Coordinates of C-alpha atoms in Angstrom, one line a residue:
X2 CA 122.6 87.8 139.7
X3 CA 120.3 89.2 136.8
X4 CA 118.6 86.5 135.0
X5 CA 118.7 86.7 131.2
X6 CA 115.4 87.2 129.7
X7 CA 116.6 87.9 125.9
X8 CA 119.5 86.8 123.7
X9 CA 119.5 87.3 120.5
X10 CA 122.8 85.3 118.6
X11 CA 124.6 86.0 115.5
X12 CA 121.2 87.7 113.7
X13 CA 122.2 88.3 109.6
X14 CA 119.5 90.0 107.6
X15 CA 119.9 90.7 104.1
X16 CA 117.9 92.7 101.5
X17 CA 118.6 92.8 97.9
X18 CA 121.8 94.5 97.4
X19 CA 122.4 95.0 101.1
X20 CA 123.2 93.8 104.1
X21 CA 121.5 95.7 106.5
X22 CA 122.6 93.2 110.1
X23 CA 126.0 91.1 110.0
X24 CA 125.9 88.6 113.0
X25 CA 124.6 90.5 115.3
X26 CA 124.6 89.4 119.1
X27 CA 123.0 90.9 122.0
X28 CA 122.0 90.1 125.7
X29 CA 119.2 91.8 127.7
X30 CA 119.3 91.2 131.6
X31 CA 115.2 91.3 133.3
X32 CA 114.3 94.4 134.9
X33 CA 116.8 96.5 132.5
X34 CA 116.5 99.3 130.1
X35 CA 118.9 98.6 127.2
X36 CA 119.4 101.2 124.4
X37 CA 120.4 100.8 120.9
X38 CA 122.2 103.6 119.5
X39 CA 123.7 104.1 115.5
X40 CA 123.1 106.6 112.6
X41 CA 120.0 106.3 110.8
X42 CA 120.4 102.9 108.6
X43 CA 122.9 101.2 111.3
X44 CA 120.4 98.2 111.8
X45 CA 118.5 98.9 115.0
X46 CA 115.4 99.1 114.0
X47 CA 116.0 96.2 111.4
X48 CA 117.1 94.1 114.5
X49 CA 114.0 95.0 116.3
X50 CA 111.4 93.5 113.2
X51 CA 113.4 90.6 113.3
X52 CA 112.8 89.9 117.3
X53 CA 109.3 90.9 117.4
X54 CA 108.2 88.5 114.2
X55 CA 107.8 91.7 111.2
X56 CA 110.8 89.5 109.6
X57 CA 109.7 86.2 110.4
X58 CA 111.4 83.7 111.2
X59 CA 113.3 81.9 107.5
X60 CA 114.3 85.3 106.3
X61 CA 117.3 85.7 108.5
X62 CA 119.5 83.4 110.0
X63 CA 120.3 83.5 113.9
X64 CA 119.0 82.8 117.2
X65 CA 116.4 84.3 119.2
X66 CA 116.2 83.6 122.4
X67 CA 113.5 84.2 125.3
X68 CA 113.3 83.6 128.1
X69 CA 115.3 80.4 127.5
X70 CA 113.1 79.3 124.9
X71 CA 114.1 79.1 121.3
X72 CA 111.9 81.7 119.2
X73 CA 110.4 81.3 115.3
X74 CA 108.2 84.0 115.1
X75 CA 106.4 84.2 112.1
X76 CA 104.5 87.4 112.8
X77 CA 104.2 89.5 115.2
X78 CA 100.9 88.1 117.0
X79 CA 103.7 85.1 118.0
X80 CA 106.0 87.7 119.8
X81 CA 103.1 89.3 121.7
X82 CA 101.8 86.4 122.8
X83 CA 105.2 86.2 124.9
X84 CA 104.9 89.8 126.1
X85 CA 107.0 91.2 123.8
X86 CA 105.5 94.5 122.1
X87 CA 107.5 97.0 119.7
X88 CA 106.1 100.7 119.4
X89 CA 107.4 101.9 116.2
X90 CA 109.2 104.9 115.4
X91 CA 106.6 105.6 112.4
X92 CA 102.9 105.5 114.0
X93 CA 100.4 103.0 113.0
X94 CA 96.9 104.7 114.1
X95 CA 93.8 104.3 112.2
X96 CA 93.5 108.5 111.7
X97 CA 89.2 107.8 112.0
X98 CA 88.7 105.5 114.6
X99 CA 89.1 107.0 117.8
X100 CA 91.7 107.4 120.7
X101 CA 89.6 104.1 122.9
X102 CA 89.6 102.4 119.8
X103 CA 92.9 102.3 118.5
X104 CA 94.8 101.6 121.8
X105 CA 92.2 98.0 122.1
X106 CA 92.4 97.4 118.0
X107 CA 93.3 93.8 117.8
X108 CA 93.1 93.4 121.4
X109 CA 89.3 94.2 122.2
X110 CA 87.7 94.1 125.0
X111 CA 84.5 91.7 125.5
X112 CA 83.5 88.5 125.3
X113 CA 81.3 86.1 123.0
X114 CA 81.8 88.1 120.1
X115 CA 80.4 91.3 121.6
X116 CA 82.8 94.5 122.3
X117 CA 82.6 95.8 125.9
X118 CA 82.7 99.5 125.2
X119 CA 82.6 100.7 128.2
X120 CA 85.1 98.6 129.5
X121 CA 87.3 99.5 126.5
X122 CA 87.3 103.3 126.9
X123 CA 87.2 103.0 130.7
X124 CA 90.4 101.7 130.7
X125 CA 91.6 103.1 127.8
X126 CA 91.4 106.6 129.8
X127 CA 93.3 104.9 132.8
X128 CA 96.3 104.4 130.4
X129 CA 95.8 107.8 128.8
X130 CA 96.7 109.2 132.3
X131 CA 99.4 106.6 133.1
X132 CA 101.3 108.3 130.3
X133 CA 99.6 111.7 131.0
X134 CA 97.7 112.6 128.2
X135 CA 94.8 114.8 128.8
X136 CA 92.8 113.5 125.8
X137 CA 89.3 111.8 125.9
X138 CA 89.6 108.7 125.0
X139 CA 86.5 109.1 122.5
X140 CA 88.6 112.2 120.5
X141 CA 89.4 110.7 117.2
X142 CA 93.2 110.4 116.0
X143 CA 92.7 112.5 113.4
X144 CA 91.9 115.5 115.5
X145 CA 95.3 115.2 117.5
X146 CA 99.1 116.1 116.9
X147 CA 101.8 113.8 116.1
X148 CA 103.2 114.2 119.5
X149 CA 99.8 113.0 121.4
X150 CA 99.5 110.3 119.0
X151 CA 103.1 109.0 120.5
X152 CA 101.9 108.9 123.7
X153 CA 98.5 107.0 122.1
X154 CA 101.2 104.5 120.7
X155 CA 102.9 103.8 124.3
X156 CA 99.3 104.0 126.4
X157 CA 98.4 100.9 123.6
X158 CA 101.4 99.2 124.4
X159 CA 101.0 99.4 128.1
X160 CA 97.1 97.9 127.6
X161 CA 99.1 94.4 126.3
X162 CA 100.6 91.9 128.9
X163 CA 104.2 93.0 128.6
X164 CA 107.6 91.5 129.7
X165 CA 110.1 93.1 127.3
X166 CA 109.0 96.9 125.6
X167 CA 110.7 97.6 122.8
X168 CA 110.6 101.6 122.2
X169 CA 111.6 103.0 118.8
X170 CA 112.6 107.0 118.9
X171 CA 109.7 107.2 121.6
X172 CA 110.6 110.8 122.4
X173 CA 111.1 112.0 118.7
X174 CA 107.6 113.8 118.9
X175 CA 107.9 115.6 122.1
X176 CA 109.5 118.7 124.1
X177 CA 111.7 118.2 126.5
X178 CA 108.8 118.2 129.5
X179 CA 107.0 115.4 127.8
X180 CA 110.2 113.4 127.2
X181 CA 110.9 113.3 130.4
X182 CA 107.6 112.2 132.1
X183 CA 108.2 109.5 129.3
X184 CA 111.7 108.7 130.6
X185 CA 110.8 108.8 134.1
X186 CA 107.8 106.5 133.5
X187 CA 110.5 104.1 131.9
X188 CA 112.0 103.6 135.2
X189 CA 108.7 103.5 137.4
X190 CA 107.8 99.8 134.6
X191 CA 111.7 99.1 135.7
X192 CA 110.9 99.2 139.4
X193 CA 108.1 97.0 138.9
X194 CA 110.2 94.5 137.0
X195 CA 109.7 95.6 133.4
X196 CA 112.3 95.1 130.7
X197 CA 112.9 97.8 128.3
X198 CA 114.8 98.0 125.1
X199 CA 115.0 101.7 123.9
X200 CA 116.4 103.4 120.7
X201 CA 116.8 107.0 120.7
X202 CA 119.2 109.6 119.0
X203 CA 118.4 111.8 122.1
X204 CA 121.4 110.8 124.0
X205 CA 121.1 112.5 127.2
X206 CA 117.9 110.6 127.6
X207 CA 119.9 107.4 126.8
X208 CA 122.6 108.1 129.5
X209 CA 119.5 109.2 131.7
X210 CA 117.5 105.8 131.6
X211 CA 119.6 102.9 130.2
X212 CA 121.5 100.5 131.9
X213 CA 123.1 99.4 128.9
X214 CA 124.2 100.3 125.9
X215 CA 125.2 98.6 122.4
X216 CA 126.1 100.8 119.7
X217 CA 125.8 99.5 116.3
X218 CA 127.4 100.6 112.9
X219 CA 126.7 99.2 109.4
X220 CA 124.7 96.4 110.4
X221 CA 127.4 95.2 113.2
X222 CA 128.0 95.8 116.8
X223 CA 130.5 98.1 117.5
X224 CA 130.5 98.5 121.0
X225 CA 128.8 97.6 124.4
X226 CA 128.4 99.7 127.5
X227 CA 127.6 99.5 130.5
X228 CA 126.3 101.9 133.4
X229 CA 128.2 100.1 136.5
X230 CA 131.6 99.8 134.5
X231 CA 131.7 102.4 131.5
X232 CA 131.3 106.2 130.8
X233 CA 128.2 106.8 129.7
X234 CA 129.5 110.4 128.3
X235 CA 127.6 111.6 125.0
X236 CA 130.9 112.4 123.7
X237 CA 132.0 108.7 123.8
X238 CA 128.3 107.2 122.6
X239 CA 129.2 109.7 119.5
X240 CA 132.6 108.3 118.7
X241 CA 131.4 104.7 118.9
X242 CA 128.7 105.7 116.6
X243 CA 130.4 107.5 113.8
X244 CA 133.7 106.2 114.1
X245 CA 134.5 110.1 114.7
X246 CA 134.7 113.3 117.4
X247 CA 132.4 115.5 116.9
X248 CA 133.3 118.5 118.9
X249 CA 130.3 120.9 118.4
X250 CA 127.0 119.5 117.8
X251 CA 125.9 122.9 115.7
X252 CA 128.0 124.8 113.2
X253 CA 129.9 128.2 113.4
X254 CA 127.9 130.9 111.3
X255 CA 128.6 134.7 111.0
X256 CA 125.1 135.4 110.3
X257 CA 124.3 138.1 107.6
X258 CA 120.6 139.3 108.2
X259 CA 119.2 141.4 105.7
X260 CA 116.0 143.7 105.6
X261 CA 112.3 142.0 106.5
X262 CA 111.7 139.7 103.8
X263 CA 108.9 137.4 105.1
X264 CA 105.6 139.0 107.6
X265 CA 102.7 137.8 109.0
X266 CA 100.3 139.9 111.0
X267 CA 97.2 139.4 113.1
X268 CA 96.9 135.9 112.1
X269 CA 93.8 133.8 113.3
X270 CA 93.2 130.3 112.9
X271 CA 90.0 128.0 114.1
X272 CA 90.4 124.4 114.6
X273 CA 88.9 122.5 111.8
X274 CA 87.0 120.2 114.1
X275 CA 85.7 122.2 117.5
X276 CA 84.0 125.2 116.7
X277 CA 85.2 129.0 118.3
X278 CA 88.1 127.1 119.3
X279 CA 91.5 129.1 117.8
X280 CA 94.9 127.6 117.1
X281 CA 96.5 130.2 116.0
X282 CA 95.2 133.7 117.8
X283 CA 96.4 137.0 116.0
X284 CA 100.1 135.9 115.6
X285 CA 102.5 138.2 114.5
X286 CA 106.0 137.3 113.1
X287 CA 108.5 138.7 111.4
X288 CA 111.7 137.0 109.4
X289 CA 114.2 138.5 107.8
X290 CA 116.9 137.7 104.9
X291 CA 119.8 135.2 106.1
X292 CA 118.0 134.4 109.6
X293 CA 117.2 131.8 110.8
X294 CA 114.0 132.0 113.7
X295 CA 113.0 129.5 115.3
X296 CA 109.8 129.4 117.4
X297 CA 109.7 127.4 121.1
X298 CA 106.7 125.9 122.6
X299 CA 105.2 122.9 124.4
X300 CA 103.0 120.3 122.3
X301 CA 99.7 121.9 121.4
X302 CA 101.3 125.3 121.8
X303 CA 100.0 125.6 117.8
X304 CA 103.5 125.7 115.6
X305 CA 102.4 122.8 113.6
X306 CA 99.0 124.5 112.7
X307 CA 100.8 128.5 112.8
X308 CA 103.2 127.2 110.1
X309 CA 100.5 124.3 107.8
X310 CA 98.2 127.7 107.5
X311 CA 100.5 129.5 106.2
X312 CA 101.6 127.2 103.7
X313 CA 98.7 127.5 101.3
X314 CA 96.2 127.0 104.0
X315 CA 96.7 123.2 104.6
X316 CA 95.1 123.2 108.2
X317 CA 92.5 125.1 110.0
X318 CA 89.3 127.1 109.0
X319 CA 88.1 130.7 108.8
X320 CA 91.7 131.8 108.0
X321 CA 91.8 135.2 108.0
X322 CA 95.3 138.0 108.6
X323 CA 97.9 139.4 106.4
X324 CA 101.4 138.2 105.2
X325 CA 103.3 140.0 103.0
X326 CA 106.4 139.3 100.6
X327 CA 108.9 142.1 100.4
X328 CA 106.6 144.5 101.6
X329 CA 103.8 143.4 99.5
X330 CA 100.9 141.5 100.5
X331 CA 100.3 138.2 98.9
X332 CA 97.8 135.5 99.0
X333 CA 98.7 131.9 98.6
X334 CA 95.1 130.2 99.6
X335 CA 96.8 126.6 98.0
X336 CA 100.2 125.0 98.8
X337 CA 100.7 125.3 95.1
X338 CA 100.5 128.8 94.8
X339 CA 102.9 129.2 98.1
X340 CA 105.3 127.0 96.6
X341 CA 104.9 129.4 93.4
X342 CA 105.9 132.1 95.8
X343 CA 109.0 130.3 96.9
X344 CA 108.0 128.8 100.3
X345 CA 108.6 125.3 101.2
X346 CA 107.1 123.5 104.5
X347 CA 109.0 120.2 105.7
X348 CA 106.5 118.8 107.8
X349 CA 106.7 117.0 111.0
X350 CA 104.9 114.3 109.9
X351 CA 106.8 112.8 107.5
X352 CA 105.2 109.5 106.7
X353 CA 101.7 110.8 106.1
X354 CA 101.9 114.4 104.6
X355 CA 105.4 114.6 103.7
X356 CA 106.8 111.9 101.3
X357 CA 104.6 109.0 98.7
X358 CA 105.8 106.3 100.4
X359 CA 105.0 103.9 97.4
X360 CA 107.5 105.8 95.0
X361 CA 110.9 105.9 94.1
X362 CA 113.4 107.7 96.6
X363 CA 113.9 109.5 92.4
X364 CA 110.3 110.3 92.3
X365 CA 109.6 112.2 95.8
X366 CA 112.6 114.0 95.2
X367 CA 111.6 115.9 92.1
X368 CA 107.7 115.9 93.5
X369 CA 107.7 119.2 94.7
X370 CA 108.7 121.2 91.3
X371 CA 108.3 118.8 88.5
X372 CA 108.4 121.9 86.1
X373 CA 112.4 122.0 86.7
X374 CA 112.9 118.8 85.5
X375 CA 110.3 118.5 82.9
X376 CA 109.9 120.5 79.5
X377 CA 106.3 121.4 78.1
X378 CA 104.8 119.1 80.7
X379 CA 107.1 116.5 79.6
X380 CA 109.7 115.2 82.0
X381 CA 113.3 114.7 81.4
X382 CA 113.9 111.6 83.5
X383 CA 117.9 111.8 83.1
X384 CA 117.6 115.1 84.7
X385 CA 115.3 113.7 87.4
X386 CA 117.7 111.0 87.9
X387 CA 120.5 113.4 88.2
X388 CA 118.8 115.2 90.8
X389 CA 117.8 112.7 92.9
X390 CA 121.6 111.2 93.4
X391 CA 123.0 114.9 93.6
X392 CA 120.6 115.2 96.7
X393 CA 121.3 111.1 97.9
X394 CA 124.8 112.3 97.8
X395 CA 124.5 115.6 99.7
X396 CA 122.3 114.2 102.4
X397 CA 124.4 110.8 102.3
X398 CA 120.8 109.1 102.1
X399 CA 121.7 105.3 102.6
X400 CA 119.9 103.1 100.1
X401 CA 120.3 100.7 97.4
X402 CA 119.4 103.0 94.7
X403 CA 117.8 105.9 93.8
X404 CA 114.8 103.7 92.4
X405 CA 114.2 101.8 95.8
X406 CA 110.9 102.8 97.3
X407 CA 110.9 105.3 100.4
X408 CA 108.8 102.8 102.7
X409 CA 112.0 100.7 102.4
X410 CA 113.9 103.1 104.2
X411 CA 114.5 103.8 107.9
X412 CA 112.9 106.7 109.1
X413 CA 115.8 108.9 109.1
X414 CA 116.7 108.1 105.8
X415 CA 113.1 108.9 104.8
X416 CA 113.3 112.7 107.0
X417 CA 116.8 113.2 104.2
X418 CA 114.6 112.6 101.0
X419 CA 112.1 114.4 102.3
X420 CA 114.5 117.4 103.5
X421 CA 116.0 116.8 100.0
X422 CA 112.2 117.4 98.3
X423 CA 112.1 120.5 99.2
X424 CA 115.7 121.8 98.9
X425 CA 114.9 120.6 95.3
X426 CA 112.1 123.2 95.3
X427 CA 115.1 125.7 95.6
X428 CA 112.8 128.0 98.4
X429 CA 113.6 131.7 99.2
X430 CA 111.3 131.1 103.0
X431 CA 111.8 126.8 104.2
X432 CA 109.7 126.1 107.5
X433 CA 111.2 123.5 108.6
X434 CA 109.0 121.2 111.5
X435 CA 111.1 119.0 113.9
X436 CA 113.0 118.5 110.8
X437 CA 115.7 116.5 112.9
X438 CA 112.9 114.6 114.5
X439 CA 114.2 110.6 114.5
X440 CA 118.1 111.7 113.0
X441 CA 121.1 110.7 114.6
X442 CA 123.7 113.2 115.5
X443 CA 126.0 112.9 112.4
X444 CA 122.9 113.5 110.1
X445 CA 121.8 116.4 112.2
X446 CA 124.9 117.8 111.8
X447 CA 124.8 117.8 107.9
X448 CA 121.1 119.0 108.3
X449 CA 122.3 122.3 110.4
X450 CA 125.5 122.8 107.8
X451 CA 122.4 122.8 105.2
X452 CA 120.1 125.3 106.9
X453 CA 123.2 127.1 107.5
X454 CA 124.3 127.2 103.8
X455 CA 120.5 128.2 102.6
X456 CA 120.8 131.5 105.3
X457 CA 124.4 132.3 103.8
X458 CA 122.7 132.5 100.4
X459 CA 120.4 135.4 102.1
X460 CA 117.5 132.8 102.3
X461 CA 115.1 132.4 105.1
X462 CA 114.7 129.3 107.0
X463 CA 111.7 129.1 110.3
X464 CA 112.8 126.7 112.4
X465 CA 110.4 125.1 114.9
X466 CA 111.7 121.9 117.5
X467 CA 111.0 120.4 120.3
X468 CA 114.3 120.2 121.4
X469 CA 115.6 123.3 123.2
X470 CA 119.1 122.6 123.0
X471 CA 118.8 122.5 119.1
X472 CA 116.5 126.0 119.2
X473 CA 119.7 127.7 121.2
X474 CA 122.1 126.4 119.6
X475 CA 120.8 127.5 115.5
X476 CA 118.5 130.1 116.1
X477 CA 119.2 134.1 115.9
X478 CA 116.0 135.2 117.3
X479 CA 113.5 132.7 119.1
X480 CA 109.3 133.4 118.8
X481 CA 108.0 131.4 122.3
X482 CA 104.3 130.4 121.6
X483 CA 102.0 129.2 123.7
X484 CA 98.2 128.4 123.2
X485 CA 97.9 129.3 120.1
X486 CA 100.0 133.1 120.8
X487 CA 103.0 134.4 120.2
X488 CA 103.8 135.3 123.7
X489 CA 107.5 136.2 123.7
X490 CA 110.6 137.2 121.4
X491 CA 114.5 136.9 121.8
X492 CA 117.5 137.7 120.3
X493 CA 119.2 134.0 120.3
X494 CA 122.5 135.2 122.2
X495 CA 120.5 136.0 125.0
X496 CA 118.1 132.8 125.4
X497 CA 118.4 130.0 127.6
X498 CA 116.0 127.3 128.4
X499 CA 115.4 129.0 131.6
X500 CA 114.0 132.2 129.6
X501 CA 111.9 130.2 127.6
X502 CA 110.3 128.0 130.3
X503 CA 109.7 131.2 132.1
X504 CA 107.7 132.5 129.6
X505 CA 105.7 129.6 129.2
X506 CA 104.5 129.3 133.0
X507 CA 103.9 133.1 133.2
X508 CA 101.8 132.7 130.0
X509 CA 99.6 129.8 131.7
X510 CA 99.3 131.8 134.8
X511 CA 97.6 134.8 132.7
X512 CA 95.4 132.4 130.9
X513 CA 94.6 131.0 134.4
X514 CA 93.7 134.2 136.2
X515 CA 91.9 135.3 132.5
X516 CA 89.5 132.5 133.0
X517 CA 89.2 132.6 136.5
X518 CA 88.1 135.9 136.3
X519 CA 85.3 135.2 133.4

């Protein structure tokens, strides 16, 4: 019989005006992977500070229990110390330090005061392939993706003497290739006697990896599953989670496309750090009034950097091609001119580039177009007010108020305001990056009715995801880039992730013989 290595009993957390866990009970066998599933604000993450010492112990009331001992954590050096480590969904890299650094912050290597560098990136490179990322150890945060950074997170984690992993949206970043090297790593650390506990939106990776499952709704748990007894069927994870059937994941839409509205041509883009090195390498795309396109690729393909360039040159250097507006070229050299000519960019990266995480959820609302709410430079803060619970409301952002801080929120919750920012901005083109990235299925559901509303008013939306299923299933024509090219285009109807995959490999194999030949 499994022995139990975690319990956590009756676990009530409050915050002013809310009660965000309501005895809360849960049992974690060794050698498991148990997942924690719920819409964005259910509690899981909130039950996850609260076992590894972020809520210490005196501002909740419950038991923790591990390994048969009685836990008070009062940070989260005490739960490490027992070999329990959280990666959190929102990263927590030093962008300046680099990748060696990071992963052994806190946790050097050495002895009598002195760091052991070589020790420290020696073996920082050892976990860099354990998780397979081809990075050097020495590259500095700031000069990788969001995705690469995730992988940074885990490789840190695996440097600590773990028992229990706890893994919040680990995948959220990543295609489906590098989700499932993740995944499959997962259950190598269960073979070798490692306890997991994962929460992920993603639910086939849930019914791929977990033994377990407890589903949790408005701070309570709703439901527990498991693998040897129970379906494990998406369709009855959804109903637990939001008390509901949902019976197709991505809304019916006649689409309506109009004439070329949006063009870019022959545009180049150098890395900001490497010299001759391009990101982006004469790209070519066209988008059209009421479409949706959405653009496919693996991490480092270059969508990220295609679509920041664009939007008033916010990455790269020597920038140089042509887009045009209508027919007319235009130059928008500064995100404020390119919101002036009615683009809007939700970013992937929410935390960092995307929302101020020390204002109001009121405040990042309005902060794309002030000018709408304000008069002669002057704001009208009923109007601003106004706005920001019309958009609450819309996205059914859960939150105390509209004047509670965004780092308060859960990180779906925080992708909503953001998404709600720049509906604000009332765009004709939105690029929209992983913009379900870390959203349960209910909210990604409102997020696709949005997008589908926005295209039905004859505006644009560019659409780029990780998530090929989500590509498919809102796109009508997919752009497939790969190193920094535009190497393929499809009507929607007619792609599969077969298609896609297939252009991808024959891509590599081209750049492959290319180099073999120089």
């Amino acid at each position: 019989m499994a022995k139990t290595l975690l319990e956590m009993k009756h676990i009530t957390k409050t915050f002013p005006g809310v009660k965000a866990l309501d005895d809360v009970s849960i049992e974690v066998q060794e050698g498991e992977i148990h997942a924690l599933v719920g819409e964005n604000g259910a509690g899981k993450s909130t039950l996850m500070n609260v076992l590894s010492g972020i809520y210490p112990f005196g501002t909740y009331s419950g038991d923790i229990v591990f390994n048969g001992n009685v836990c008070k954590f009062q940070n989260i050096k005490d739960s490490e110390k027992l070999g329990i480590v959280i990666i959190h969904q929102e990263l927590a890299l030093v962008p300046l330090l680099t990748i060696g650094e990071n992963m052994f912050l806190g946790n050097e290597r050495g002895n009598k005061g002195k760091i052991n560098w070589a020790e420290t990136f020696g073996k920082a490179d050892e976990l860099l392939k354990m998780v397979g990322l081809k990075e050097s150890s020495h590259t500095l945060i700031k000069d990788i993706g969001v995705g690469k950074q995730q992988l940074v997170e885990i490789a840190k984690a695996l440097g600590k003497n773990v028992k229990l992993l706890i893994l919040d949206e680990p995948t959220a970043s990543l295609n489906d290739t590098e989700a499932k090297h993740l995944l499959d790593l997962l259950l190598q650390f269960k073979k070798k006697g490692m306890t997991s506990i994962l929460i992920s939106h993603k639910l086939n990776e849930v019914s791929y990896v977990a033994d377990k499952i407890t589903v949790i709704r408005d701070g309570s748990v709703i439901q527990s599953l498991d693998k040897s007894k129970d379906s494990f069927t998406e369709d009855t994870i959804i109903s637990a989670m939001v008390g509901r059937n949902l019976t197709d994941r991505f809304p019916k839409r006649v689409p309506h496309i109009g004439d070329v509205c949006f063009e870019v041509k022959d545009w180049c883009v150098d890395h900001p750090v490497f010299e001759g090195i391009k990101v982006c390498d004469h790209v070519n795309l066209k988008v059209r009034k009421g479409e949706v396109v959405g653009i496919s690729g693996l991490m480092g393909a270059g969508r990220t950097e295609l679509a920041m360039s664009i939007f008033g040159h916010s990455y790269g250097s020597d920038i140089r091609g042509h887009v045009y507006l209508d027919g007319q070229e235009v130059h928008f050299p500064t995100v404020k001119s390119a919101i002036r000519h009615g683009l809007a960019y939700v970013t992937e990266d929410r935390k960092g580039n995307g929302l101020i995480l020390s204002e109001s959820i009121c405040r990042n609302t309005s902060s794309a177009k002030p000018e709408k709410i304000s008069h002669h430079s002057i704001i009208n803060f009923d109007k601003e007010r106004e706005v920001a619970k019309q958009y609450v409301k819309e996205m059914h952002t859960k939150c105390a108020t509209i004047d509670e801080d965004v780092v308060n929120l859960s990180g779906g919750n925080m992708q909503k305001v953001l998404l709600g920012k720049w509906l604000f901005a009332d765009p004709d083109i939105l690029i929209l990056d992983e913009p379900t990235r870390g959203i349960d299925v209910g909210a990604k559901y409102e997020i696709y009715c949005i997008i589908n509303r926005m295209v039905e008013e004859g505006k644009s939306v560019i659409f780029i995801s990780s998530e090929m299923p989500e590509i498919l299933g809102m796109s009508d024509r997919i752009y497939v880039m790969n190193a920094g090219k535009m190497i393929a285009e499809m009507p929607g109807r007619d792609a599969t992730q077969e298609k896609i995959m297939a252009c991808i490999i024959n891509s590599d194999k081209g750049v492959q013989a290319a180099a073999a030949e120089a």
